[in-house]
Short mmCIF file of C-alpha atoms and ligand atoms in Angstrom, two decimals:
data_model
loop_
_atom_site.label_atom_id
_atom_site.label_comp_id
_atom_site.label_asym_id
_atom_site.label_seq_id
_atom_site.Cartn_x
_atom_site.Cartn_y
_atom_site.Cartn_z
CA MET A 17 41.81 28.26 58.18
CA THR A 18 40.09 29.63 61.25
CA GLU A 19 36.43 29.71 60.34
CA LEU A 20 34.34 32.83 60.52
CA VAL A 21 31.39 32.80 62.88
CA LYS A 22 28.27 31.77 61.02
CA MET A 23 25.99 34.77 60.60
CA THR A 24 22.49 34.83 59.14
CA TYR A 25 20.15 37.72 58.48
CA SER A 26 16.36 37.80 58.57
CA GLU A 27 13.35 40.03 59.20
CA VAL A 28 12.48 40.89 62.78
CA ASP A 29 10.16 38.31 64.34
CA LEU A 30 8.95 39.71 67.65
CA GLU A 31 6.70 36.70 68.27
CA ALA A 32 9.79 34.48 68.48
CA VAL A 33 11.52 36.53 71.17
CA ALA A 34 10.06 34.76 74.22
CA THR A 35 11.26 31.33 73.09
CA LEU A 36 14.70 32.18 71.62
CA ASN A 37 17.54 30.11 73.05
CA GLY A 38 21.08 31.30 73.72
CA LEU A 39 21.54 35.03 74.05
CA ILE A 40 19.52 37.98 72.79
CA ALA A 41 21.08 41.33 72.01
CA ILE A 42 19.26 44.65 71.91
CA PHE A 43 20.52 48.19 71.31
CA VAL A 44 19.74 51.20 73.48
CA GLY A 45 21.05 54.70 72.84
CA ALA A 46 22.51 56.96 75.52
CA ASP A 47 19.08 58.61 75.77
CA GLY A 48 17.74 55.35 77.20
CA LYS A 49 14.83 55.17 74.71
CA LEU A 50 13.78 51.64 73.83
CA ASP A 51 12.96 50.63 70.25
CA THR A 52 10.25 48.07 69.44
CA CYS A 53 12.62 45.13 69.89
CA ALA A 54 13.97 46.40 73.20
CA ARG A 55 10.42 47.18 74.37
CA ARG A 56 9.34 43.62 73.66
CA VAL A 57 12.31 42.19 75.56
CA ASN A 58 11.65 44.66 78.38
CA THR A 59 8.01 43.63 78.68
CA LEU A 60 8.78 39.92 78.61
CA SER A 61 11.55 40.32 81.19
CA ARG A 62 9.25 42.29 83.52
CA LYS A 63 11.11 45.53 82.95
CA ALA A 64 14.58 44.19 83.67
CA VAL A 65 15.87 46.12 80.64
CA GLU A 66 14.41 49.37 81.90
CA ARG A 67 16.10 48.96 85.25
CA LEU A 68 19.43 48.11 83.69
CA VAL A 69 19.23 51.14 81.41
CA ALA A 70 18.52 53.36 84.44
CA SER A 71 21.57 52.01 86.29
CA ASP A 72 24.96 53.62 86.84
CA ALA A 73 26.50 50.64 85.08
CA PHE A 74 24.68 51.53 81.86
CA ALA A 75 25.49 55.23 82.26
CA GLY A 76 29.15 54.28 82.61
CA LEU A 77 29.24 52.24 79.40
CA SER A 78 31.09 53.77 76.49
CA ASP A 79 29.50 53.92 73.04
CA GLY A 80 29.44 50.38 71.68
CA GLY A 81 29.82 48.76 75.11
CA ALA A 82 27.55 45.96 76.34
CA LEU A 83 26.14 44.62 79.61
CA ARG A 84 24.64 41.22 80.25
CA LEU A 85 21.45 40.35 82.10
CA ALA A 86 21.75 36.68 83.03
CA PHE A 87 18.84 34.20 83.00
CA PRO A 88 16.06 36.79 82.73
CA ALA A 89 12.65 35.73 84.00
CA GLY A 90 9.99 35.61 81.29
CA LEU A 91 12.33 34.53 78.48
CA ALA A 92 13.77 31.18 77.45
CA ALA A 93 17.10 32.88 76.62
CA ALA A 94 20.15 32.41 78.84
CA GLY A 95 20.80 36.12 78.83
CA ILE A 96 20.13 39.53 77.35
CA LEU A 97 23.00 41.62 76.02
CA VAL A 98 22.13 45.29 76.26
CA VAL A 99 24.37 47.25 73.91
CA LYS A 100 24.75 50.99 74.27
CA LEU A 101 24.55 52.36 70.75
CA SER A 102 22.61 55.17 69.15
CA ARG A 103 20.17 54.32 66.34
CA ARG A 104 22.48 56.05 63.88
CA PRO A 105 25.92 55.12 65.17
CA THR A 106 29.30 56.00 63.81
CA GLN A 107 31.09 53.24 61.96
CA GLU A 108 33.57 52.92 64.81
CA ALA A 109 30.90 52.62 67.52
CA ALA A 110 29.00 50.07 65.43
CA ARG A 111 32.12 47.92 64.98
CA LEU A 112 32.94 48.24 68.68
CA ALA A 113 29.41 47.10 69.51
CA GLY A 114 29.99 44.05 67.33
CA ALA A 115 33.29 43.36 69.06
CA ALA A 116 31.59 43.66 72.46
CA LEU A 117 28.96 41.14 71.37
CA ALA A 118 31.67 38.74 70.23
CA GLN A 119 33.35 38.91 73.63
CA GLU A 120 30.13 38.68 75.65
CA LYS A 121 28.54 35.85 73.74
CA GLY A 122 31.17 33.19 74.42
CA PRO A 123 30.13 29.81 73.01
CA LEU A 124 26.39 30.62 73.04
CA ASP A 125 24.21 31.22 70.01
CA LEU A 126 23.12 34.81 69.67
CA THR A 127 20.11 36.54 68.17
CA VAL A 128 20.69 40.22 67.50
CA LEU A 129 17.43 42.19 67.54
CA ALA A 130 18.58 45.17 65.51
CA GLY A 131 15.24 46.59 64.36
CA ASN A 132 15.98 49.63 62.22
CA LEU A 133 19.49 50.17 63.60
CA GLY A 134 21.86 51.82 61.09
CA LYS A 135 25.34 50.49 60.31
CA LEU A 136 24.33 46.93 61.13
CA ALA A 137 26.88 45.70 58.57
CA ASP A 138 29.59 47.29 60.72
CA VAL A 139 28.21 45.61 63.84
CA ALA A 140 28.45 42.30 61.97
CA LEU A 141 31.98 43.04 60.76
CA GLY A 142 33.16 44.04 64.24
CA LEU A 143 31.63 40.87 65.65
CA ALA A 144 33.24 38.65 63.00
CA LEU A 145 36.66 40.27 63.45
CA ARG A 146 36.67 39.90 67.25
CA ASP A 147 35.32 36.36 67.20
CA TYR A 148 38.72 34.88 66.34
CA ASP A 149 40.66 32.23 68.19
CA PHE A 150 43.82 30.59 66.87
CA SER A 151 43.25 27.06 68.13
CA ALA A 152 45.05 25.04 65.44
CA HIS A 153 47.50 23.67 68.00
CA LYS A 154 45.18 22.96 70.92
CA THR A 155 44.61 19.22 71.15
CA ALA A 156 41.28 19.54 73.01
CA ALA A 157 38.34 18.98 70.67
CA PRO A 158 37.42 22.30 69.11
CA LYS A 159 34.38 23.96 70.67
CA PRO A 160 31.44 23.99 68.28
CA ARG A 161 31.16 27.41 66.63
CA SER A 162 28.12 29.35 67.84
CA THR A 163 25.88 31.06 65.31
CA VAL A 164 24.68 34.64 65.16
CA LYS A 165 21.29 35.56 63.74
CA PHE A 166 20.66 39.21 62.93
CA MET A 167 17.03 40.34 62.83
CA SER A 168 16.71 43.64 61.03
CA SER A 169 14.22 45.74 59.10
CA LYS A 170 17.11 47.03 56.94
CA LEU A 171 18.29 43.82 55.34
CA GLU A 172 18.96 45.61 52.05
CA SER A 173 21.83 47.52 53.69
CA ILE A 174 23.76 44.33 54.45
CA ASP A 175 26.15 42.77 51.96
CA SER A 176 26.94 39.55 53.78
CA LYS A 177 29.36 38.36 51.08
CA LEU A 178 31.39 41.54 51.44
CA ILE A 179 31.55 41.12 55.21
CA SER A 180 32.82 37.55 54.78
CA ALA A 181 35.32 38.61 52.14
CA ILE A 182 36.81 41.25 54.43
CA ALA A 183 36.81 39.25 57.65
CA GLY A 184 37.99 36.17 55.73
CA GLY A 185 41.01 38.08 54.43
CA VAL A 186 41.84 39.31 57.93
CA PHE A 187 41.54 35.77 59.35
CA PHE A 188 43.77 34.39 56.59
CA THR A 189 46.44 36.95 57.51
CA ARG A 190 46.11 36.26 61.23
CA ASP A 191 46.37 32.50 60.78
CA LEU A 192 49.52 32.86 58.67
CA THR A 193 51.09 35.31 61.11
CA ASN A 194 50.23 33.23 64.19
CA GLU A 195 51.47 29.97 62.67
CA PRO A 196 54.78 28.71 64.07
CA ALA A 197 57.75 28.48 61.73
CA ASN A 198 58.10 24.68 61.85
CA ILE A 199 54.66 24.48 60.27
CA LEU A 200 54.64 27.60 58.12
CA THR A 201 57.84 26.88 56.21
CA THR A 202 58.46 28.67 52.95
CA SER A 203 57.04 25.65 51.09
CA ASN A 204 53.97 25.38 53.29
CA PHE A 205 53.33 29.12 52.87
CA ALA A 206 53.57 28.82 49.08
CA ASP A 207 51.23 25.80 49.12
CA ARG A 208 48.60 27.75 51.07
CA LEU A 209 48.79 30.55 48.53
CA ALA A 210 48.58 28.17 45.57
CA GLU A 211 45.27 26.96 47.01
CA MET A 212 43.86 30.42 46.39
CA GLN A 213 43.83 29.64 42.67
CA ALA A 214 40.41 28.17 43.43
CA LEU A 215 39.27 31.77 44.04
CA GLY A 216 40.38 32.89 40.57
CA LEU A 217 43.80 34.22 41.54
CA LYS A 218 46.74 33.35 39.34
CA VAL A 219 49.51 32.10 41.63
CA GLU A 220 53.09 31.41 40.53
CA VAL A 221 55.83 30.08 42.77
CA LEU A 222 59.36 30.96 41.63
CA GLU A 223 61.98 28.56 42.98
CA GLU A 224 65.62 29.20 43.86
CA ALA A 225 66.98 28.22 40.45
CA ALA A 226 64.78 30.83 38.78
CA LEU A 227 65.68 33.47 41.38
CA GLU A 228 69.38 32.77 40.84
CA LYS A 229 68.94 33.12 37.11
CA MET A 230 67.37 36.53 37.62
CA GLY A 231 70.27 37.55 39.84
CA MET A 232 68.40 37.93 43.13
CA GLY A 233 71.60 37.75 45.16
CA ALA A 234 70.25 39.95 47.95
CA LEU A 235 67.16 37.84 48.60
CA LEU A 236 68.98 34.54 48.17
CA CYS A 237 71.78 35.33 50.62
CA VAL A 238 69.19 35.62 53.42
CA GLY A 239 67.85 32.11 52.92
CA GLN A 240 71.14 30.37 52.14
CA GLY A 241 71.67 29.22 55.72
CA SER A 242 68.27 27.55 55.94
CA VAL A 243 67.18 24.09 54.80
CA SER A 244 63.91 25.68 53.62
CA PRO A 245 64.24 26.87 50.03
CA SER A 246 63.75 30.56 49.30
CA LYS A 247 60.80 31.38 47.06
CA VAL A 248 59.10 34.31 45.43
CA VAL A 249 55.34 33.98 45.09
CA VAL A 250 53.42 36.07 42.57
CA MET A 251 49.64 36.39 42.97
CA GLN A 252 47.68 38.18 40.28
CA TRP A 253 44.12 39.37 40.48
CA HIS A 254 42.82 40.54 37.15
CA GLY A 255 39.48 42.22 37.80
CA GLY A 256 40.01 45.41 35.80
CA GLY A 257 40.76 46.25 32.17
CA ASP A 258 44.08 46.46 30.37
CA GLU A 259 45.67 48.90 32.77
CA ALA A 260 48.89 48.10 34.63
CA PRO A 261 48.29 46.63 38.09
CA PHE A 262 48.79 48.14 41.49
CA ALA A 263 51.49 46.15 43.29
CA LEU A 264 51.61 44.92 46.88
CA VAL A 265 54.92 43.51 48.05
CA GLY A 266 55.47 41.59 51.28
CA LYS A 267 58.40 40.60 53.47
CA GLY A 268 57.95 36.92 54.21
CA VAL A 269 60.71 35.90 56.59
CA VAL A 270 59.10 32.78 58.04
CA PHE A 271 61.57 32.93 60.93
CA ASP A 272 64.20 35.52 61.75
CA THR A 273 66.94 34.26 64.07
CA GLY A 274 69.07 37.18 62.98
CA GLY A 275 71.39 34.77 61.19
CA ILE A 276 75.08 34.97 62.16
CA SER A 277 74.29 38.36 63.76
CA ILE A 278 72.08 36.24 65.97
CA LYS A 279 69.32 37.72 68.12
CA PRO A 280 69.24 37.26 71.91
CA ALA A 281 67.17 34.29 73.12
CA LEU A 282 64.67 36.42 75.03
CA GLY A 283 61.70 36.98 72.76
CA MET A 284 63.24 35.35 69.71
CA GLU A 285 60.16 33.14 69.45
CA ASP A 286 58.21 36.22 68.40
CA MET A 287 60.10 36.22 65.11
CA THR A 288 57.66 33.64 63.86
CA MET A 289 55.60 36.71 62.86
CA ASP A 290 58.37 38.11 60.65
CA MET A 291 56.39 37.09 57.58
CA GLY A 292 53.62 39.47 58.68
CA GLY A 293 54.02 41.73 55.65
CA ALA A 294 53.62 38.79 53.30
CA GLY A 295 50.69 37.68 55.45
CA VAL A 296 48.88 40.98 54.96
CA VAL A 297 49.44 40.93 51.20
CA SER A 298 48.06 37.37 51.13
CA GLY A 299 44.97 38.40 53.09
CA VAL A 300 44.30 41.41 50.87
CA MET A 301 44.60 39.30 47.71
CA ARG A 302 42.14 36.85 49.21
CA THR A 303 39.65 39.61 50.04
CA LEU A 304 39.98 41.15 46.56
CA ALA A 305 39.36 37.77 44.93
CA GLN A 306 36.44 36.93 47.19
CA ARG A 307 34.68 40.18 46.50
CA LYS A 308 35.69 40.06 42.84
CA ALA A 309 37.31 43.49 42.92
CA LYS A 310 37.17 45.45 39.67
CA ALA A 311 40.87 46.25 39.70
CA ASN A 312 44.17 44.74 38.65
CA VAL A 313 46.35 44.00 41.63
CA VAL A 314 49.47 41.92 41.92
CA GLY A 315 50.86 40.60 45.21
CA VAL A 316 54.52 39.59 45.28
CA LEU A 317 56.10 37.91 48.29
CA GLY A 318 59.68 37.07 49.19
CA LEU A 319 59.59 33.90 51.32
CA VAL A 320 62.83 33.03 53.12
CA GLU A 321 64.10 31.83 56.47
CA ASN A 322 66.99 33.62 58.20
CA MET A 323 69.09 30.97 59.95
CA PRO A 324 72.71 30.72 61.09
CA SER A 325 74.62 27.77 59.64
CA GLY A 326 77.90 26.83 58.01
CA ASN A 327 76.38 28.01 54.79
CA ALA A 328 74.86 31.25 56.10
CA VAL A 329 75.75 34.69 54.80
CA ARG A 330 78.43 36.35 56.98
CA PRO A 331 78.67 39.92 58.20
CA GLY A 332 80.96 41.64 55.74
CA ASP A 333 79.89 39.56 52.75
CA VAL A 334 79.11 41.51 49.60
CA VAL A 335 76.13 40.40 47.51
CA THR A 336 74.78 41.60 44.19
CA SER A 337 71.10 42.51 43.87
CA MET A 338 68.94 41.88 40.83
CA LYS A 339 69.18 45.58 40.11
CA GLY A 340 72.95 45.19 39.91
CA ASP A 341 73.82 47.24 42.98
CA LYS A 342 76.31 45.66 45.33
CA ILE A 343 75.51 45.48 49.03
CA GLU A 344 77.80 44.87 51.98
CA VAL A 345 75.85 42.81 54.51
CA VAL A 346 77.20 44.39 57.68
CA ASN A 347 74.46 42.86 59.81
CA THR A 348 72.72 39.64 58.82
CA ASP A 349 69.79 40.60 61.06
CA ALA A 350 68.92 43.46 58.69
CA GLU A 351 67.63 40.81 56.30
CA GLY A 352 64.15 42.07 55.44
CA ARG A 353 65.47 44.93 53.34
CA LEU A 354 67.68 42.51 51.40
CA VAL A 355 64.68 40.39 50.55
CA LEU A 356 62.56 43.39 49.60
CA ALA A 357 65.30 44.98 47.49
CA ASP A 358 65.05 42.16 44.97
CA VAL A 359 61.30 41.67 45.17
CA LEU A 360 60.62 45.39 44.69
CA TRP A 361 62.95 45.49 41.69
CA TYR A 362 61.48 42.34 40.16
CA THR A 363 57.94 43.67 40.60
CA GLN A 364 58.73 46.92 38.83
CA GLU A 365 60.65 45.26 36.00
CA ARG A 366 57.94 42.73 35.33
CA PHE A 367 54.72 44.64 35.96
CA LYS A 368 55.51 48.37 35.61
CA PRO A 369 52.86 48.92 38.30
CA VAL A 370 50.85 52.15 38.55
CA GLY A 371 51.88 52.23 42.18
CA MET A 372 53.50 49.98 44.73
CA ILE A 373 53.12 49.47 48.47
CA ASN A 374 55.34 47.12 50.43
CA LEU A 375 54.64 45.81 53.90
CA ALA A 376 57.28 44.52 56.26
CA THR A 377 57.97 43.82 59.91
CA LEU A 378 61.17 45.64 59.13
CA THR A 379 62.60 47.30 62.23
CA GLY A 380 62.43 47.25 66.00
CA ALA A 381 63.12 50.98 65.72
CA ILE A 382 59.62 51.65 64.40
CA ILE A 383 58.26 50.20 67.65
CA VAL A 384 60.49 52.58 69.61
CA ALA A 385 59.07 55.45 67.54
CA LEU A 386 55.39 54.57 67.26
CA GLY A 387 54.68 51.73 69.68
CA HIS A 388 51.86 49.40 68.70
CA GLU A 389 49.34 52.06 67.67
CA ASN A 390 50.61 53.07 64.26
CA ALA A 391 52.52 51.57 61.38
CA GLY A 392 55.24 53.78 59.89
CA VAL A 393 54.50 55.08 56.39
CA PHE A 394 57.45 56.07 54.20
CA SER A 395 56.68 57.30 50.72
CA ASN A 396 58.15 59.03 47.68
CA SER A 397 54.66 60.32 46.76
CA ASP A 398 52.50 62.78 48.68
CA ASP A 399 49.47 61.65 46.67
CA LEU A 400 49.92 57.95 47.32
CA SER A 401 50.70 58.53 50.95
CA ALA A 402 47.66 60.79 51.42
CA ALA A 403 45.38 58.25 49.74
CA PHE A 404 46.76 55.48 51.93
CA LEU A 405 46.45 57.49 55.15
CA LYS A 406 42.88 58.40 54.24
CA ALA A 407 41.96 54.73 53.81
CA ALA A 408 43.70 53.86 57.09
CA GLY A 409 41.77 56.60 58.89
CA ALA A 410 38.50 55.36 57.44
CA GLU A 411 39.20 51.83 58.68
CA GLY A 412 40.53 52.90 62.07
CA GLU A 413 43.91 51.26 61.46
CA GLY A 414 46.74 53.45 62.79
CA ALA A 415 49.31 54.75 60.31
CA TRP A 416 51.72 57.66 60.60
CA ARG A 417 53.92 59.22 57.96
CA MET A 418 57.67 59.22 58.57
CA PRO A 419 60.37 61.13 56.70
CA LEU A 420 62.76 60.19 53.90
CA SER A 421 65.62 62.40 52.76
CA ALA A 422 69.10 62.52 51.27
CA ALA A 423 70.79 63.07 54.62
CA TYR A 424 69.43 59.74 55.92
CA ASP A 425 70.28 58.08 52.62
CA LYS A 426 73.94 59.03 53.08
CA MET A 427 74.00 56.93 56.25
CA ILE A 428 73.94 53.69 54.23
CA ASP A 429 76.79 54.66 51.91
CA CYS A 430 79.58 52.11 52.07
CA ARG A 431 83.37 52.13 51.84
CA ILE A 432 83.71 48.96 49.79
CA ALA A 433 80.37 48.49 48.00
CA ASP A 434 77.50 50.60 46.65
CA MET A 435 75.74 50.48 49.99
CA ARG A 436 75.64 48.65 53.30
CA ASN A 437 72.53 47.12 54.76
CA THR A 438 72.40 49.21 57.96
CA GLY A 439 73.30 52.73 58.97
CA GLY A 440 75.82 51.28 61.42
CA THR A 441 74.03 53.02 64.32
CA ARG A 442 70.63 52.71 65.96
CA ASP A 443 69.87 56.32 65.16
CA ALA A 444 66.92 56.66 62.77
CA GLY A 445 66.92 52.87 62.36
CA SER A 446 63.55 52.63 60.63
CA ILE A 447 64.35 55.53 58.32
CA THR A 448 67.70 54.16 57.16
CA ALA A 449 65.90 50.87 56.46
CA ALA A 450 63.36 52.76 54.35
CA GLN A 451 66.15 54.63 52.56
CA PHE A 452 67.69 51.29 51.68
CA LEU A 453 64.41 50.16 50.09
CA ALA A 454 64.09 53.50 48.29
CA ARG A 455 67.29 52.70 46.40
CA PHE A 456 65.39 49.88 44.72
CA VAL A 457 62.39 51.97 43.73
CA LYS A 458 62.36 53.65 40.31
CA PRO A 459 61.71 57.39 40.41
CA GLU A 460 58.62 56.94 38.26
CA THR A 461 56.99 54.44 40.63
CA PRO A 462 54.73 56.00 43.28
CA TRP A 463 55.66 53.91 46.29
CA ALA A 464 55.03 53.54 50.00
CA HIS A 465 56.79 51.34 52.52
CA LEU A 466 54.77 50.31 55.57
CA ASP A 467 56.85 49.24 58.55
CA ILE A 468 54.39 47.07 60.45
CA ALA A 469 56.76 45.60 63.07
CA GLY A 470 54.69 47.20 65.86
CA VAL A 471 51.20 46.45 64.60
CA ALA A 472 51.30 43.02 62.95
CA SER A 473 51.12 41.08 66.20
CA ILE A 474 50.28 42.56 69.60
CA LYS A 475 50.63 40.70 72.89
CA GLY A 476 47.78 42.55 74.57
CA GLY A 477 45.41 42.26 71.60
CA THR A 478 43.42 45.15 70.15
CA LYS A 479 39.77 46.23 70.10
CA PHE A 480 39.16 43.86 67.20
CA ALA A 481 41.67 41.08 67.73
CA PRO A 482 42.64 38.86 70.64
CA ALA A 483 46.32 38.59 71.64
CA GLY A 484 48.60 37.77 68.71
CA ALA A 485 48.27 38.54 65.02
CA THR A 486 45.99 41.48 64.24
CA GLY A 487 45.60 41.40 60.47
CA TRP A 488 46.40 45.13 60.52
CA GLY A 489 46.27 46.59 57.03
CA VAL A 490 44.00 44.15 55.24
CA MET A 491 40.95 46.38 55.60
CA THR A 492 42.90 49.55 54.82
CA LEU A 493 44.48 48.15 51.66
CA ASN A 494 41.19 46.67 50.52
CA ARG A 495 39.58 50.09 50.90
CA PHE A 496 42.59 51.81 49.33
CA ILE A 497 42.17 49.65 46.21
CA SER A 498 38.41 50.09 46.03
CA ASP A 499 38.54 53.87 46.61
CA ASN A 500 41.36 54.56 44.15
CA TYR A 501 41.48 51.85 41.51
CA GLU A 502 37.90 50.72 41.00
CA ALA A 503 35.31 52.52 38.90
N1 BES B 16 62.35 41.32 61.93
C1 BES B 16 63.17 42.30 62.53
C2 BES B 16 62.41 43.53 63.02
C3 BES B 16 61.39 43.30 64.09
C4 BES B 16 61.71 43.58 65.40
C5 BES B 16 60.12 42.88 63.78
C6 BES B 16 60.75 43.41 66.39
C7 BES B 16 59.17 42.71 64.77
C8 BES B 16 59.49 42.97 66.07
C9 BES B 16 64.25 42.76 61.55
O1 BES B 16 64.65 41.83 60.63
C10 BES B 16 65.43 43.14 62.36
O2 BES B 16 66.01 42.26 62.94
N2 BES B 16 65.78 44.41 62.36
C11 BES B 16 66.91 44.88 63.09
C12 BES B 16 67.68 45.80 62.19
C13 BES B 16 69.04 46.17 62.72
C14 BES B 16 69.93 44.95 62.72
C15 BES B 16 69.61 47.26 61.87
C16 BES B 16 66.39 45.60 64.30
O3 BES B 16 65.33 46.22 64.24
O4 BES B 16 67.00 45.48 65.35
MN1 MN B 17 66.25 40.63 61.36
ZN1 ZN B 18 63.30 40.34 60.16
#
């Protein structure tokens, strides 16, 4: 797994400043006032800090932005990073400051002179999140990881284990989502999850024979054209009492060619991220286990590969779901909903969860609607959806509620079976997909479907992630569990 940057925390040692190697970071608010740390660096550097703070460049920085003074006279350090941040920053500005430090520091070691700065834990989290590079398939020797040393007079406000648990979960998700499909096969994915038993998670891998026995004809038809066996992985975290768990369900299509309804060549390689929903669930379970969450949560993944072959499901085939409903597969590229139909049903039958959220890179249509800024949220429960949106807002991860209703549901009615797997038109494509899932949700289960096709992997990167997998949703779901299901 991509390693987190090594971060240590200690008391401020002003005497050490002159001889520190690597980079030094200080924080200066928009008012330009220097704290004790910044004053010491300013004095040693013969007022270079003062001049920088008086410059137009500093005035033009946004909150959380940073500028670099290279090779300052009077200090051993290779540079000073001057971060614009008020002493009592917002969470967002603090995380942005961390992200700016991650980008400015490069391969150099960094000492962060934070003094009595508030929200230092968020600076550290932002730094850890942005300091990610998926280099598993670069043959050049990996660059040694630099270290970051925070010097603070508020050490009691920093829970370093929690920061690692959160960033570690996000990195786990990103690595899975970035991994190509010849490496991250269904079996390899399941093996990586089984390793998390070392963290106290219970992990079961259900193989095809078991899935057949349970009647998962919808899920199985998707993988039947692939040489990789379909699997359902169940991860249980038991940190609460006797109460029923909250359930997280993920679409884990390790590669989506479209099947016989094959996708065009242009951009097909991006479908290596079509297990992004399963990736997020995996990352959240890891975070919950690492921080020993006081809640019961189960993560259930459908792992399949959608390939065309002589054995692949055909358009027009009718399959029977575990629930018993019969589905005409009019388009083999609408495979995610087939996988989820059975996994959602299985999860409810087995666990009777207090609530259920599924994540899936389900439709291109959600990207048309919301771009890469927000995931689509479809829910049968105003309470669940409000609680989720609140957590997303608090973590700064975009999410926007979308509608469900009987009129859309009618669009997937079918002449020859109980339903068909698309609406037969592009109109409301992400809603008809959600309506399909809703048919496999019991009325008593509060449920939300998150269509993350636009946010799971972003070519231009985000504030907290370089180009590629973002890990969107790990922090939100972690907060959602802690805010709603932990004492
Ligand atoms: N995995 C895709 C959706 C997707 C598209 C994810 C772009 C990420 C980026 C999904 O399985 C799919 O192919 N959906 C079809 C549904 C259609 C056939 C009804 C789509 O969106 O075109
Ligand atoms: Mn598809
Ligand atoms: Zn897909």
